[in-house]
Amino acid sequence: MSEKITGYIDHVVFRNEENGYTVMVLKTSDSEEEVTCVGTFPDITQGVTIEAEGQFSQHHVYGRQFVIHSYAEKAPEDTQAMERYLGSGAIKGVGVALAARIVRYFGEDTLRIVEEEPERLAEVKGISEKKAREIAAQVTEKADMRKAMMFLQKYGISLNLGAKIYQKYGQSVYGVLQENPYRLADDISGVGFKIADAIASRIGIHADSDYRIRSGMMYTLIQASGEGHVYLPKEELFARASQLLRVDVSYMEKHLMDMALDRKLVLKEKDGIVLVYPSQYYHLELNTARMLTELNIRYPQDEQMMERRIAQIEKETGTVLEEMQKKAVIEAAGNGLFVLTGGPGTGKTTTINAIIRFFEGEGATLRLAAPTGRAAKRMTEATGYEAQTIHRLLELNGVPDDDNRESQGIHFDRNAENPLDTDVIIIDEMSMVDIFLMHSLLLAVTAGTRIILVGDENQLPSVGPGNVLRDIIQSGVFPVVELKKIFRQASHSDIVVNAHKIHNGQQISLDNKSRDFFFLKRYDADIIIRVVIALIQEKLPRYVDAKPFEIQVLTPMRKGLLGVERLNQILQMYLNPAGPDKKEKEIGERLFREGDKVMQIRNNYQMEWEVRGKYGIPVEEGVGVFNGDTGILKEINEFAETATVEFEDGRFADYSFKQLEELELAYAITIHKSQGSEYPAVILPLLSGPKMLMNRNLLYTGVTRARKCVTVVGSEETFGEMIRNEKQQKRYSSLGTRIRELSEPAVSQTVSPVSQDS
């Protein structure tokens, strides 16, 4: 239940200038009792008298605190309060001594003089006319902000959000909210349609308002991009938006063309169906297609010379390349853009190494990259050549690029004005690359630089929008070599053999005669979890020579008896139990404990990190922590209100307690989140789930994440159904269409995709 307290701010204990989070001591008006208050304030200083609304809570370290939800500044009621306010530092250039002189001169009329006739301050000894004008400007600015914050609080807008809104609009905030509060969703980070809609409802905006319907349609398209879609068919857009807005679809038709004329949407027709794109996504695909096409240059190679070079590479490396691997080296040498694809055990790494050797022999400079830190680390280990994440390759800068909506608000120092200076770029795990990252990469590549894209198109597509690798391959425009032959060494691994069987829809023997693929039949969720815990704690660490934390539980779902959320709560209890030496922090429904395995769940392009050398001294610094990065929560600092995470690639990042909402426990993760990763052992608990989700593609991706051992625990019937279920959730993307449109006149000159029949 809310309470109110009134008093003046005696002193500020702690203030985070980035987000306004403040700890301060307030002395109450009636008894001068000291109360510790916490909250988010856009601009507040000691000496100010406030009336605050909130509730008392008991902090387990700092004791009783008053958590402020809203507040209003009150005018100082006597000369002592006026002197305290003016001398608090609230007004720059006015200290304690000068404040005392001002109050002595004007007495109880001081506040009115400061606010209404500030030029009269020049009557006080020590204040020039210029200084009086400066004080007047500050007082007016602070009064305007206080008034705006009061106005925003009236509509249920939090202090933190109110500060963002005022910073964006200033004194025009009144007009924006009264006329079109849905602008907030477009203009302010962290404000989506639902927040703007709630504000609009309080203001009294009608449900069928033009602004509301347009904003709801755009919100629907952006939400769809979170499912990987670049566009939606018109009928599906209308159906989704109608459900969100609770208005009939007839209200939407008239807005479609208007939004297209305003360049917010792009409409394309295909097979009689209208496709609706957010304009930025359409142009992302179009520009990506254009840049890919410009790189599609043929470099004729002497056939006999290539045969001699490949033979030399085979001799130097002690490997024998099969026909399609040789073909891949030839195509990489002869084309500006080349795609190498294939499943596990088909020799992609061997082929990449041969391609690297070829270009090194030519004296070319090479850069290697992958979408995630884990994938880049694997690439480095497999090639002996340093690989980076694509973000680090492009030199991510923590400064937001607010002017370029196509960049998702991020800024890379490597771009069209400052391209990458290299002859060859090899990108691995291309199935994970979304349209945003591909566009940013191509901006930093000049014509004449060779690009080699490597990946398995049968893996799950990227988390972000688009279906880049598959669309490039299926466009039929670029040279593609698909490796299908499983090599002898890999053929001894049932992980590899069974992955290919799953992909081909063939059932798998579950007799447990394998050395690296096991199936434990269990039909009760709680029993399955007990088996999973036993495998992690006792059985698998010795079997695969790994630590328990290196063994990964992968599950199809977030919710449910075997979903990520429930599994993590239970696994945390067993794998990292509470102890007197482990600090904890509860954020919402999540409990974090020192020693926990955690994962970043959204891209944070401004998060600072460092790599620490001997004695913890930073040896490298940078910005950017990304969706899917995993690590260990090393320390919770209650005083600084931070939590330190050490990521798998050796980076340390300090999270404020507010930023902990970007983390979740990672003892179990979804199969989708495991893309690009490889673990010594993988455990797959499978019982039941939505048919659209429980499919062959998902199972294939989960199985191929394991290096030494896969253990499936659950129902053999569900396992079999997943192999039989070819249906994948439809992903609306059109990069392939844009590529073909741009390439049609020149298609006959390009190299046809090449693949090997099994």
mmCIF file of C-alpha atoms in Angstrom, residues 8-277:
data_model
loop_
_atom_site.group_PDB
_atom_site.id
_atom_site.type_symbol
_atom_site.label_atom_id
_atom_site.label_comp_id
_atom_site.label_asym_id
_atom_site.label_seq_id
_atom_site.Cartn_x
_atom_site.Cartn_y
_atom_site.Cartn_z
ATOM 1 C CA TYR A 8 14.015 17.918 2.327
ATOM 2 C CA ILE A 9 16.918 16.018 0.765
ATOM 3 C CA ASP A 10 19.746 16.234 3.274
ATOM 4 C CA HIS A 11 22.349 14.543 1.069
ATOM 5 C CA VAL A 12 22.728 12.183 -1.907
ATOM 6 C CA VAL A 13 24.480 8.897 -1.061
ATOM 7 C CA PHE A 14 24.763 7.485 -4.591
ATOM 8 C CA ARG A 15 23.644 8.533 -8.049
ATOM 9 C CA ASN A 16 23.974 6.752 -11.383
ATOM 10 C CA GLU A 17 24.205 9.581 -13.922
ATOM 11 C CA GLU A 18 23.336 7.263 -16.825
ATOM 12 C CA ASN A 19 19.908 6.168 -15.625
ATOM 13 C CA GLY A 20 19.200 8.571 -12.724
ATOM 14 C CA TYR A 21 19.020 5.831 -10.074
ATOM 15 C CA THR A 22 19.599 7.608 -6.746
ATOM 16 C CA VAL A 23 20.040 6.709 -3.092
ATOM 17 C CA MET A 24 19.490 9.719 -0.811
ATOM 18 C CA VAL A 25 18.706 10.669 2.763
ATOM 19 C CA LEU A 26 15.535 12.697 3.314
ATOM 20 C CA LYS A 27 14.826 14.567 6.554
ATOM 21 C CA THR A 28 11.096 14.593 7.224
ATOM 22 C CA SER A 29 9.334 17.928 7.736
ATOM 23 C CA ASP A 30 7.611 17.022 10.986
ATOM 24 C CA SER A 31 10.289 15.213 13.013
ATOM 25 C CA GLU A 32 13.574 15.695 11.116
ATOM 26 C CA GLU A 33 13.789 11.873 11.048
ATOM 27 C CA GLU A 34 16.332 10.622 8.494
ATOM 28 C CA VAL A 35 14.809 8.279 5.881
ATOM 29 C CA THR A 36 16.881 6.490 3.221
ATOM 30 C CA CYS A 37 15.050 6.847 -0.112
ATOM 31 C CA VAL A 38 15.726 5.147 -3.438
ATOM 32 C CA GLY A 39 14.304 5.802 -6.888
ATOM 33 C CA THR A 40 14.969 7.058 -10.392
ATOM 34 C CA PHE A 41 15.064 10.847 -10.693
ATOM 35 C CA PRO A 42 15.916 12.818 -13.848
ATOM 36 C CA ASP A 43 17.359 15.753 -11.909
ATOM 37 C CA ILE A 44 17.364 16.145 -8.147
ATOM 38 C CA THR A 45 19.763 17.734 -5.662
ATOM 39 C CA GLN A 46 20.142 18.100 -1.943
ATOM 40 C CA GLY A 47 18.270 20.876 -0.212
ATOM 41 C CA VAL A 48 15.127 20.380 -2.308
ATOM 42 C CA THR A 49 11.867 19.803 -0.416
ATOM 43 C CA ILE A 50 9.720 17.018 -1.881
ATOM 44 C CA GLU A 51 6.499 15.162 -1.256
ATOM 45 C CA ALA A 52 7.132 11.548 -2.236
ATOM 46 C CA GLU A 53 4.763 8.637 -2.741
ATOM 47 C CA GLY A 54 5.935 5.047 -2.460
ATOM 48 C CA GLN A 55 6.376 2.285 0.082
ATOM 49 C CA PHE A 56 8.835 1.127 2.694
ATOM 50 C CA SER A 57 10.854 -2.036 2.026
ATOM 51 C CA GLN A 58 13.497 -3.948 3.943
ATOM 52 C CA HIS A 59 16.817 -4.285 2.105
ATOM 53 C CA HIS A 60 18.763 -7.290 3.408
ATOM 54 C CA VAL A 61 22.018 -5.279 3.476
ATOM 55 C CA TYR A 62 21.024 -1.593 3.825
ATOM 56 C CA GLY A 63 17.961 -2.020 6.024
ATOM 57 C CA ARG A 64 14.729 -0.015 5.848
ATOM 58 C CA GLN A 65 14.303 2.086 2.686
ATOM 59 C CA PHE A 66 11.516 4.151 1.147
ATOM 60 C CA VAL A 67 11.090 3.237 -2.534
ATOM 61 C CA ILE A 68 9.771 6.320 -4.351
ATOM 62 C CA HIS A 69 7.323 5.764 -7.233
ATOM 63 C CA SER A 70 6.396 9.425 -7.800
ATOM 64 C CA TYR A 71 7.192 12.765 -6.232
ATOM 65 C CA ALA A 72 6.586 16.486 -6.476
ATOM 66 C CA GLU A 73 8.958 19.261 -5.505
ATOM 67 C CA LYS A 74 7.491 21.676 -2.971
ATOM 68 C CA ALA A 75 8.350 25.336 -2.652
ATOM 69 C CA PRO A 76 10.499 26.142 0.420
ATOM 70 C CA GLU A 77 8.101 27.340 3.136
ATOM 71 C CA ASP A 78 10.441 29.526 5.277
ATOM 72 C CA THR A 79 13.671 31.479 4.916
ATOM 73 C CA GLN A 80 15.725 28.613 6.368
ATOM 74 C CA ALA A 81 14.353 26.224 3.744
ATOM 75 C CA MET A 82 14.949 28.800 0.988
ATOM 76 C CA GLU A 83 18.542 29.249 2.081
ATOM 77 C CA ARG A 84 19.056 25.505 2.232
ATOM 78 C CA TYR A 85 17.592 25.065 -1.268
ATOM 79 C CA LEU A 86 19.581 27.864 -2.928
ATOM 80 C CA GLY A 87 22.853 26.806 -1.255
ATOM 81 C CA SER A 88 22.455 23.103 -2.074
ATOM 82 C CA GLY A 89 24.119 23.305 -5.482
ATOM 83 C CA ALA A 90 20.775 23.089 -7.280
ATOM 84 C CA ILE A 91 21.636 26.354 -9.037
ATOM 85 C CA LYS A 92 25.106 26.449 -10.549
ATOM 86 C CA GLY A 93 27.211 29.329 -9.223
ATOM 87 C CA VAL A 94 25.211 29.816 -6.031
ATOM 88 C CA GLY A 95 26.963 28.454 -2.948
ATOM 89 C CA VAL A 96 26.086 28.508 0.753
ATOM 90 C CA ALA A 97 27.487 31.998 1.451
ATOM 91 C CA LEU A 98 25.821 33.620 -1.581
ATOM 92 C CA ALA A 99 22.515 31.879 -0.795
ATOM 93 C CA ALA A 100 22.601 33.335 2.716
ATOM 94 C CA ARG A 101 23.167 36.878 1.312
ATOM 95 C CA ILE A 102 20.277 36.501 -1.166
ATOM 96 C CA VAL A 103 17.862 35.343 1.546
ATOM 97 C CA ARG A 104 18.997 38.066 3.972
ATOM 98 C CA TYR A 105 18.377 40.699 1.270
ATOM 99 C CA PHE A 106 14.972 39.503 -0.008
ATOM 100 C CA GLY A 107 13.676 37.627 3.038
ATOM 101 C CA GLU A 108 10.450 35.648 2.561
ATOM 102 C CA ASP A 109 10.047 37.150 -0.935
ATOM 103 C CA THR A 110 13.231 35.336 -2.104
ATOM 104 C CA LEU A 111 11.590 32.489 -4.050
ATOM 105 C CA ARG A 112 9.185 34.816 -5.898
ATOM 106 C CA ILE A 113 12.072 37.115 -6.836
ATOM 107 C CA VAL A 114 14.177 34.188 -8.108
ATOM 108 C CA GLU A 115 11.311 32.791 -10.222
ATOM 109 C CA GLU A 116 9.528 35.975 -11.383
ATOM 110 C CA GLU A 117 12.090 38.838 -11.230
ATOM 111 C CA PRO A 118 15.500 37.115 -11.322
ATOM 112 C CA GLU A 119 17.130 40.220 -12.811
ATOM 113 C CA ARG A 120 16.742 41.845 -9.355
ATOM 114 C CA LEU A 121 19.320 39.354 -7.996
ATOM 115 C CA ALA A 122 21.887 41.843 -9.339
ATOM 116 C CA GLU A 123 20.912 44.060 -6.367
ATOM 117 C CA VAL A 124 22.718 41.609 -4.088
ATOM 118 C CA LYS A 125 26.395 42.296 -3.556
ATOM 119 C CA GLY A 126 28.535 39.859 -5.544
ATOM 120 C CA ILE A 127 25.945 39.144 -8.291
ATOM 121 C CA SER A 128 26.487 40.818 -11.655
ATOM 122 C CA GLU A 129 23.709 41.321 -14.208
ATOM 123 C CA LYS A 130 25.224 38.536 -16.333
ATOM 124 C CA LYS A 131 25.225 36.128 -13.374
ATOM 125 C CA ALA A 132 21.644 37.119 -12.545
ATOM 126 C CA ARG A 133 20.589 36.203 -16.124
ATOM 127 C CA GLU A 134 22.403 32.849 -15.871
ATOM 128 C CA ILE A 135 20.637 32.067 -12.591
ATOM 129 C CA ALA A 136 17.297 33.068 -14.164
ATOM 130 C CA ALA A 137 17.847 30.697 -17.117
ATOM 131 C CA GLN A 138 18.633 27.798 -14.792
ATOM 132 C CA VAL A 139 15.614 28.461 -12.583
ATOM 133 C CA THR A 140 13.297 28.627 -15.627
ATOM 134 C CA GLU A 141 14.725 25.392 -17.077
ATOM 135 C CA LYS A 142 14.319 23.516 -13.796
ATOM 136 C CA ALA A 143 10.791 24.873 -13.303
ATOM 137 C CA ASP A 144 9.857 23.778 -16.857
ATOM 138 C CA MET A 145 11.210 20.291 -16.241
ATOM 139 C CA ARG A 146 9.424 19.975 -12.880
ATOM 140 C CA LYS A 147 6.160 21.046 -14.497
ATOM 141 C CA ALA A 148 6.605 18.557 -17.367
ATOM 142 C CA MET A 149 7.435 15.700 -14.974
ATOM 143 C CA MET A 150 4.295 16.470 -12.944
ATOM 144 C CA PHE A 151 2.276 16.449 -16.184
ATOM 145 C CA LEU A 152 3.737 13.050 -17.220
ATOM 146 C CA GLN A 153 3.210 11.485 -13.788
ATOM 147 C CA LYS A 154 -0.480 12.397 -14.102
ATOM 148 C CA TYR A 155 -0.706 9.820 -16.921
ATOM 149 C CA GLY A 156 1.057 7.067 -14.988
ATOM 150 C CA ILE A 157 4.437 7.616 -16.671
ATOM 151 C CA SER A 158 7.336 6.541 -14.464
ATOM 152 C CA LEU A 159 10.082 8.953 -13.452
ATOM 153 C CA ASN A 160 12.648 7.076 -15.546
ATOM 154 C CA LEU A 161 10.504 7.086 -18.690
ATOM 155 C CA GLY A 162 9.393 10.665 -18.021
ATOM 156 C CA ALA A 163 13.023 11.804 -18.039
ATOM 157 C CA LYS A 164 13.567 10.135 -21.444
ATOM 158 C CA ILE A 165 10.412 11.734 -22.848
ATOM 159 C CA TYR A 166 11.316 15.217 -21.618
ATOM 160 C CA GLN A 167 14.876 14.857 -22.900
ATOM 161 C CA LYS A 168 13.494 14.040 -26.359
ATOM 162 C CA TYR A 169 10.685 16.586 -26.686
ATOM 163 C CA GLY A 170 11.376 19.328 -24.112
ATOM 164 C CA GLN A 171 8.505 21.794 -23.880
ATOM 165 C CA SER A 172 6.752 20.298 -26.934
ATOM 166 C CA VAL A 173 5.947 17.223 -24.807
ATOM 167 C CA TYR A 174 2.440 18.569 -24.072
ATOM 168 C CA GLY A 175 1.481 18.768 -27.745
ATOM 169 C CA VAL A 176 2.980 15.356 -28.560
ATOM 170 C CA LEU A 177 1.042 13.576 -25.821
ATOM 171 C CA GLN A 178 -2.255 15.344 -26.418
ATOM 172 C CA GLU A 179 -2.161 14.936 -30.209
ATOM 173 C CA ASN A 180 -0.310 11.669 -30.904
ATOM 174 C CA PRO A 181 1.225 9.756 -27.967
ATOM 175 C CA TYR A 182 2.025 6.919 -30.384
ATOM 176 C CA ARG A 183 4.999 8.978 -31.532
ATOM 177 C CA LEU A 184 6.710 7.768 -28.362
ATOM 178 C CA ALA A 185 6.888 4.248 -29.816
ATOM 179 C CA ASP A 186 8.744 5.581 -32.887
ATOM 180 C CA ASP A 187 11.005 8.081 -31.162
ATOM 181 C CA ILE A 188 12.025 6.670 -27.777
ATOM 182 C CA SER A 189 13.995 3.512 -27.093
ATOM 183 C CA GLY A 190 12.202 1.247 -24.650
ATOM 184 C CA VAL A 191 8.721 2.551 -25.489
ATOM 185 C CA GLY A 192 6.741 0.072 -27.547
ATOM 186 C CA PHE A 193 3.202 0.266 -28.844
ATOM 187 C CA LYS A 194 1.718 -1.184 -25.653
ATOM 188 C CA ILE A 195 3.216 1.492 -23.388
ATOM 189 C CA ALA A 196 2.191 4.232 -25.830
ATOM 190 C CA ASP A 197 -1.294 2.687 -26.071
ATOM 191 C CA ALA A 198 -1.690 2.651 -22.285
ATOM 192 C CA ILE A 199 -0.711 6.341 -22.135
ATOM 193 C CA ALA A 200 -3.092 7.149 -25.010
ATOM 194 C CA SER A 201 -5.926 5.375 -23.213
ATOM 195 C CA ARG A 202 -5.376 7.484 -20.077
ATOM 196 C CA ILE A 203 -5.303 10.655 -22.179
ATOM 197 C CA GLY A 204 -8.564 9.660 -23.847
ATOM 198 C CA ILE A 205 -7.462 8.809 -27.409
ATOM 199 C CA HIS A 206 -10.210 6.753 -29.141
ATOM 200 C CA ALA A 207 -9.629 3.072 -29.976
ATOM 201 C CA ASP A 208 -10.257 3.751 -33.698
ATOM 202 C CA SER A 209 -7.926 6.765 -33.827
ATOM 203 C CA ASP A 210 -5.939 6.946 -37.065
ATOM 204 C CA TYR A 211 -2.721 7.356 -35.068
ATOM 205 C CA ARG A 212 -3.519 4.251 -32.993
ATOM 206 C CA ILE A 213 -4.301 2.037 -35.972
ATOM 207 C CA ARG A 214 -1.187 3.107 -37.879
ATOM 208 C CA SER A 215 1.018 2.635 -34.840
ATOM 209 C CA GLY A 216 -0.567 -0.769 -34.150
ATOM 210 C CA MET A 217 0.030 -1.942 -37.712
ATOM 211 C CA MET A 218 3.671 -0.856 -37.570
ATOM 212 C CA TYR A 219 4.071 -2.493 -34.159
ATOM 213 C CA THR A 220 2.648 -5.732 -35.582
ATOM 214 C CA LEU A 221 5.234 -5.721 -38.379
ATOM 215 C CA ILE A 222 8.104 -5.017 -35.975
ATOM 216 C CA GLN A 223 6.882 -7.788 -33.644
ATOM 217 C CA ALA A 224 6.832 -10.136 -36.635
ATOM 218 C CA SER A 225 10.486 -9.270 -37.286
ATOM 219 C CA GLY A 226 11.177 -10.748 -33.840
ATOM 220 C CA GLU A 227 9.948 -14.053 -35.315
ATOM 221 C CA GLY A 228 12.381 -13.609 -38.214
ATOM 222 C CA HIS A 229 9.979 -12.106 -40.769
ATOM 223 C CA VAL A 230 11.042 -9.288 -43.091
ATOM 224 C CA TYR A 231 7.455 -8.725 -44.274
ATOM 225 C CA LEU A 232 3.926 -10.043 -43.721
ATOM 226 C CA PRO A 233 1.271 -10.813 -46.324
ATOM 227 C CA LYS A 234 -1.435 -8.153 -46.069
ATOM 228 C CA GLU A 235 -4.144 -10.531 -44.826
ATOM 229 C CA GLU A 236 -1.882 -11.884 -42.070
ATOM 230 C CA LEU A 237 -0.873 -8.355 -41.056
ATOM 231 C CA PHE A 238 -4.524 -7.317 -40.828
ATOM 232 C CA ALA A 239 -5.473 -10.428 -38.834
ATOM 233 C CA ARG A 240 -2.648 -9.933 -36.327
ATOM 234 C CA ALA A 241 -3.206 -6.178 -36.010
ATOM 235 C CA SER A 242 -6.964 -6.644 -35.602
ATOM 236 C CA GLN A 243 -6.360 -9.011 -32.693
ATOM 237 C CA LEU A 244 -3.945 -6.531 -31.095
ATOM 238 C CA LEU A 245 -6.081 -3.424 -31.603
ATOM 239 C CA ARG A 246 -9.476 -5.096 -31.157
ATOM 240 C CA VAL A 247 -10.831 -3.237 -34.164
ATOM 241 C CA ASP A 248 -12.243 -4.571 -37.418
ATOM 242 C CA VAL A 249 -9.848 -5.039 -40.356
ATOM 243 C CA SER A 250 -11.965 -2.604 -42.396
ATOM 244 C CA TYR A 251 -10.363 0.232 -40.386
ATOM 245 C CA MET A 252 -6.902 -0.715 -41.678
ATOM 246 C CA GLU A 253 -7.244 -0.845 -45.452
ATOM 247 C CA LYS A 254 -7.403 2.934 -45.875
ATOM 248 C CA HIS A 255 -4.175 3.419 -43.922
ATOM 249 C CA LEU A 256 -2.049 1.012 -45.964
ATOM 250 C CA MET A 257 -1.583 3.288 -48.969
ATOM 251 C CA ASP A 258 -1.177 6.385 -46.773
ATOM 252 C CA MET A 259 1.642 4.705 -44.831
ATOM 253 C CA ALA A 260 3.253 3.677 -48.123
ATOM 254 C CA LEU A 261 3.016 7.272 -49.394
ATOM 255 C CA ASP A 262 4.602 8.410 -46.119
ATOM 256 C CA ARG A 263 7.410 5.923 -46.893
ATOM 257 C CA LYS A 264 6.797 4.013 -43.688
ATOM 258 C CA LEU A 265 5.766 0.885 -45.628
ATOM 259 C CA VAL A 266 6.691 -0.700 -48.956
ATOM 260 C CA LEU A 267 4.019 -2.743 -50.738
ATOM 261 C CA LYS A 268 4.959 -5.433 -53.269
ATOM 262 C CA GLU A 269 2.710 -7.873 -55.064
ATOM 263 C CA LYS A 270 3.612 -11.524 -55.606
ATOM 264 C CA ASP A 271 1.280 -14.141 -57.080
ATOM 265 C CA GLY A 272 -1.687 -11.851 -56.435
ATOM 266 C CA ILE A 273 -0.791 -11.392 -52.745
ATOM 267 C CA VAL A 274 0.184 -7.977 -51.355
ATOM 268 C CA LEU A 275 3.333 -8.175 -49.235
ATOM 269 C CA VAL A 276 3.787 -5.444 -46.613
ATOM 270 C CA TYR A 277 7.299 -4.442 -45.512
#
